[in-house]
Short mmCIF file of C-alpha atoms and ligand atoms in Angstrom, two decimals:
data_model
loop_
_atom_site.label_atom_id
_atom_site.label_comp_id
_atom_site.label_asym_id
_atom_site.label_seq_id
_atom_site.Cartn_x
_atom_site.Cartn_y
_atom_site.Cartn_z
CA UNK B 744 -32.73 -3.14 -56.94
CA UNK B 745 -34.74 0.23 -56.50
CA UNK B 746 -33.34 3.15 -55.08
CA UNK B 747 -34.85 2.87 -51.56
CA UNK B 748 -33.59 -0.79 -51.53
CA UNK B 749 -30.11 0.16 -51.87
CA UNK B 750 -30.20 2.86 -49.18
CA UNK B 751 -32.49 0.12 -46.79
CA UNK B 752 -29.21 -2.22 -47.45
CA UNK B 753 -26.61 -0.33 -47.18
CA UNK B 754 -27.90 0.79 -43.98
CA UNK B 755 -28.38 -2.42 -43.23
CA UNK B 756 -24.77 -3.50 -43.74
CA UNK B 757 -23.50 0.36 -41.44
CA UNK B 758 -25.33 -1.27 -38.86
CA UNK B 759 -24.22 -4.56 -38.41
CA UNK B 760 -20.45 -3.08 -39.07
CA UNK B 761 -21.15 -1.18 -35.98
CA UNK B 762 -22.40 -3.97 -33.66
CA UNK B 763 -19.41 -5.91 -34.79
CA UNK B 764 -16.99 -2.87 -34.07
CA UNK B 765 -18.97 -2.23 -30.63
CA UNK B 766 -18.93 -5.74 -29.55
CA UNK B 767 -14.70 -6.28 -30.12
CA UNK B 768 -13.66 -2.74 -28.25
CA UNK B 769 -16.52 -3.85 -25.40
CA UNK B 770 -14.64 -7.17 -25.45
CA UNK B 771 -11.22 -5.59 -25.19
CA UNK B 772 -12.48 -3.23 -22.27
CA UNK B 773 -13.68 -5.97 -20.19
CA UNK B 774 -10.48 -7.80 -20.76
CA UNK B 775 -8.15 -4.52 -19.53
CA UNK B 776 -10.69 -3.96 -16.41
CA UNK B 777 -10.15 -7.82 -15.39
CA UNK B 778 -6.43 -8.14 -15.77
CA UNK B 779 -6.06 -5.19 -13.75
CA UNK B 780 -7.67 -6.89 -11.30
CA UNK B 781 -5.75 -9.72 -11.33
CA UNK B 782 -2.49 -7.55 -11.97
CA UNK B 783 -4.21 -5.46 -8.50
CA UNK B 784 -4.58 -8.68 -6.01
CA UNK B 785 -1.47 -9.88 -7.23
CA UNK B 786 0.59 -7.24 -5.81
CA UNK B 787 -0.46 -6.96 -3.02
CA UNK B 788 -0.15 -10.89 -2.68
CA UNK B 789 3.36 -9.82 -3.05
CA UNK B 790 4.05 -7.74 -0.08
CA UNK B 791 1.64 -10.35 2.18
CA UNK B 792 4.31 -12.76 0.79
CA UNK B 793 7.35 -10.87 2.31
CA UNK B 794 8.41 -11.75 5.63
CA UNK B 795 8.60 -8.81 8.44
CA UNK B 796 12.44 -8.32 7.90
CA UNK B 797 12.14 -7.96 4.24
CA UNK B 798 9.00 -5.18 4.80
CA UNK B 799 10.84 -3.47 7.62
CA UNK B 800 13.78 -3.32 4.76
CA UNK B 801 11.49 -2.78 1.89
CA UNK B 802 9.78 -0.02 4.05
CA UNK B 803 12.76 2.07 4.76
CA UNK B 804 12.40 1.46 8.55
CA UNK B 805 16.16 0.26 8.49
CA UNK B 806 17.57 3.36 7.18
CA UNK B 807 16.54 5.33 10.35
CA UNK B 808 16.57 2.75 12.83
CA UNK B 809 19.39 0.69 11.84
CA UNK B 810 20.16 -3.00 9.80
CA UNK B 811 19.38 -4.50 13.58
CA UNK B 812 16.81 -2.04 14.44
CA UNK B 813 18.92 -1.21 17.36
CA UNK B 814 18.86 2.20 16.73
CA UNK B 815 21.41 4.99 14.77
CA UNK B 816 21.81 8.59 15.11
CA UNK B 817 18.58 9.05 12.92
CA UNK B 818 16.34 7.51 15.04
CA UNK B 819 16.02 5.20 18.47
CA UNK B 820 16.45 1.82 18.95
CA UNK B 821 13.08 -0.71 18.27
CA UNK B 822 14.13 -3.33 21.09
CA UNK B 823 11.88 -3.70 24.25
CA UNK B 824 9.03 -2.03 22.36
CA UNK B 825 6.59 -4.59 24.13
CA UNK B 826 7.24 -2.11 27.45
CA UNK B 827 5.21 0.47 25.23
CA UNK B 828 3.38 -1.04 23.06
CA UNK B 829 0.37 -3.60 22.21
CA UNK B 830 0.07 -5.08 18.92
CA UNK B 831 -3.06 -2.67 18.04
CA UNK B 832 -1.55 0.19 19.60
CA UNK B 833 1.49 -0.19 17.75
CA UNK B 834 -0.45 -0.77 14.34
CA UNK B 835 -2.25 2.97 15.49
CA UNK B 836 0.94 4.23 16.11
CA UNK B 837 3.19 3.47 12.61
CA UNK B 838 0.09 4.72 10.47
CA UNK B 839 -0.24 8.12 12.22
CA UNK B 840 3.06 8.83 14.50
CA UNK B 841 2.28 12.42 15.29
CA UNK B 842 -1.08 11.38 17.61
CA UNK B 843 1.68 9.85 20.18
CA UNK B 844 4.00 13.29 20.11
CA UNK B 845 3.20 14.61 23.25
CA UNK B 846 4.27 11.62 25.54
CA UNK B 847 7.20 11.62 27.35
CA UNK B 848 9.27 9.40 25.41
CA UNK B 849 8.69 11.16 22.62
CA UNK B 850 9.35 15.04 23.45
CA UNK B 851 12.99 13.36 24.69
CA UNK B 852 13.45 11.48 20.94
CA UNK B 853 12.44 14.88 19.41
CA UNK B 854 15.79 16.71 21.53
CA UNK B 855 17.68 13.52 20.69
CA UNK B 856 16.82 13.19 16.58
CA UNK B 857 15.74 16.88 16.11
CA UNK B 858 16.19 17.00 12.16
CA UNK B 859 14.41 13.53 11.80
CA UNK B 860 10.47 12.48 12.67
CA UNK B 861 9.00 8.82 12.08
CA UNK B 862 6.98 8.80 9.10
CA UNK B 863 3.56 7.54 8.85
CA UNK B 864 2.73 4.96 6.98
CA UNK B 865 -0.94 4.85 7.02
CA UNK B 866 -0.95 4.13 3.13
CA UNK B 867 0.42 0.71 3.48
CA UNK B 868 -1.33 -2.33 3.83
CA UNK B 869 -2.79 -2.99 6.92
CA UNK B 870 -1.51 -6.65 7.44
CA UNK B 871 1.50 -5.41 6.42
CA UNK B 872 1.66 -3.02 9.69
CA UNK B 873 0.27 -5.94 11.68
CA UNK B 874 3.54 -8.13 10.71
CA UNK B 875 5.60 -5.47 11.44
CA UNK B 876 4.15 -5.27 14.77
CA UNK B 877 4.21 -8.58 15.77
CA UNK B 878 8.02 -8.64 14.47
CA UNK B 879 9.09 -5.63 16.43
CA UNK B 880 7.24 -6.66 19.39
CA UNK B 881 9.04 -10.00 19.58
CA UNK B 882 12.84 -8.42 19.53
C1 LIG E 1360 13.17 9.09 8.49
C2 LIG E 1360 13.62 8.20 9.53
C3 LIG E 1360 12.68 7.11 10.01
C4 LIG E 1360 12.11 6.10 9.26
C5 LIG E 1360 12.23 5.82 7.76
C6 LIG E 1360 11.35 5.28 10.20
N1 LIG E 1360 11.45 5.80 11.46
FE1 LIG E 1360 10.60 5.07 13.13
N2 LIG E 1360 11.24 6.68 14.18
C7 LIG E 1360 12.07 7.68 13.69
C8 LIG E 1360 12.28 8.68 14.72
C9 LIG E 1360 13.14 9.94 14.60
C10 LIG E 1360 11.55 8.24 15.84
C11 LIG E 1360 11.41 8.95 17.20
C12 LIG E 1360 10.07 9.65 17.27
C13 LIG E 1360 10.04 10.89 16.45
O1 LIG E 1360 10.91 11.75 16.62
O2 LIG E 1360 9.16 10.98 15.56
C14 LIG E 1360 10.92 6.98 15.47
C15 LIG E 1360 10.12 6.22 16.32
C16 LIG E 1360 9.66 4.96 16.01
C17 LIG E 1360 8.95 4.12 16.95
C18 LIG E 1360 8.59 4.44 18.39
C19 LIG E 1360 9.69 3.97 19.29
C20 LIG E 1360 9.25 3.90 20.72
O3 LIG E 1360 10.10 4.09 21.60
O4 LIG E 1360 8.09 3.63 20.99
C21 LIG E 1360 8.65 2.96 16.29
C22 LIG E 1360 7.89 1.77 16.83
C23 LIG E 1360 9.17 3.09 14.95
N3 LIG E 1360 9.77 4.32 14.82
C24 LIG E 1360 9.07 2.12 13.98
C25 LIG E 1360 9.38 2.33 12.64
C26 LIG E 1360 9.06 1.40 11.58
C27 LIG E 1360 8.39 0.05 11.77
C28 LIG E 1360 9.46 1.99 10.43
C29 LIG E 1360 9.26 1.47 9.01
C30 LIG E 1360 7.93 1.05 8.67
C31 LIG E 1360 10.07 3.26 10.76
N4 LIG E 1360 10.00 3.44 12.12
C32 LIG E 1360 10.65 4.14 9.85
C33 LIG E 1360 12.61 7.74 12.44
C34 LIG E 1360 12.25 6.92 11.38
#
């Protein structure tokens, strides 16, 4: 072989090392990106799973309002809520609490539980909220 052959060749041989090497990371990538996904719908598949007593435990709700949700010195009682509330106010109402802290009810839970507020839980799944809902309107 000539001189320029060998350089045309072993180019040649750097570039196909390259598409190889490109194609198995690009490969690898793809693979990560759609297992997340899976690993993604998955877990939330999990909390749709749950039934409302298990997300009203998994949620913390419990430790405020009580094992029977009838109420402890942290916060009130959740019986009779369908007096208050509809299903879609409800929903409104556990993702952003402090909208509904000027009604009446409210200023008179603030005297009652004044080192405590309802948190919101507008990060959570939305169907999660509306199971909740439908569970503590039913009690
Ligand atoms: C840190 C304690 C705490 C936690 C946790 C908590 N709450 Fe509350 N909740 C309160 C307090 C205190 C109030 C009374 C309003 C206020 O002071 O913010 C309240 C009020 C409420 C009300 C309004 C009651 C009414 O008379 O209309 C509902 C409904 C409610 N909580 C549901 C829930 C649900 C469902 C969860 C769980 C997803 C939850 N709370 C978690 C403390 C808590």
């Amino acid at each position: 072989m000539t001189k320029p052959q060998i350089w045309v060749s072993a180019f040649l041989v750097l570039f196909i090392l390259l598409f190889i090497i490109g194609r198995i990371t690009k490969e690898k990538e793809t693979e990560r990106i759609f297992s997340n996904q899976i690993n993604n719908t998955t877990s939330q598949q999990n909390t749709t799973e749950l039934t409302a007593e298990q997300l009203v435990k998994n949620f913390g709700c419990v430790n405020c309002h009580g094992t029977d949700l009838a109420g402890t010195n942290l916060g009130p009682s959740l019986k009779k809520l369908s007096e208050y509330w509809s299903k879609k106010s409800l929903i409104a109402y556990l993702r952003n609490p402090t909208n509904y802290m000027n009604e009446e009810r409210f200023k008179e839970y603030k005297e009652k539980y004044p080192s405590q507020i309802m948190p919101g839980y507008g990060e959570k799944n939305i169907k999660d909220l509306g199971k909740i809902a439908e569970y503590l309107l039913r009690l």
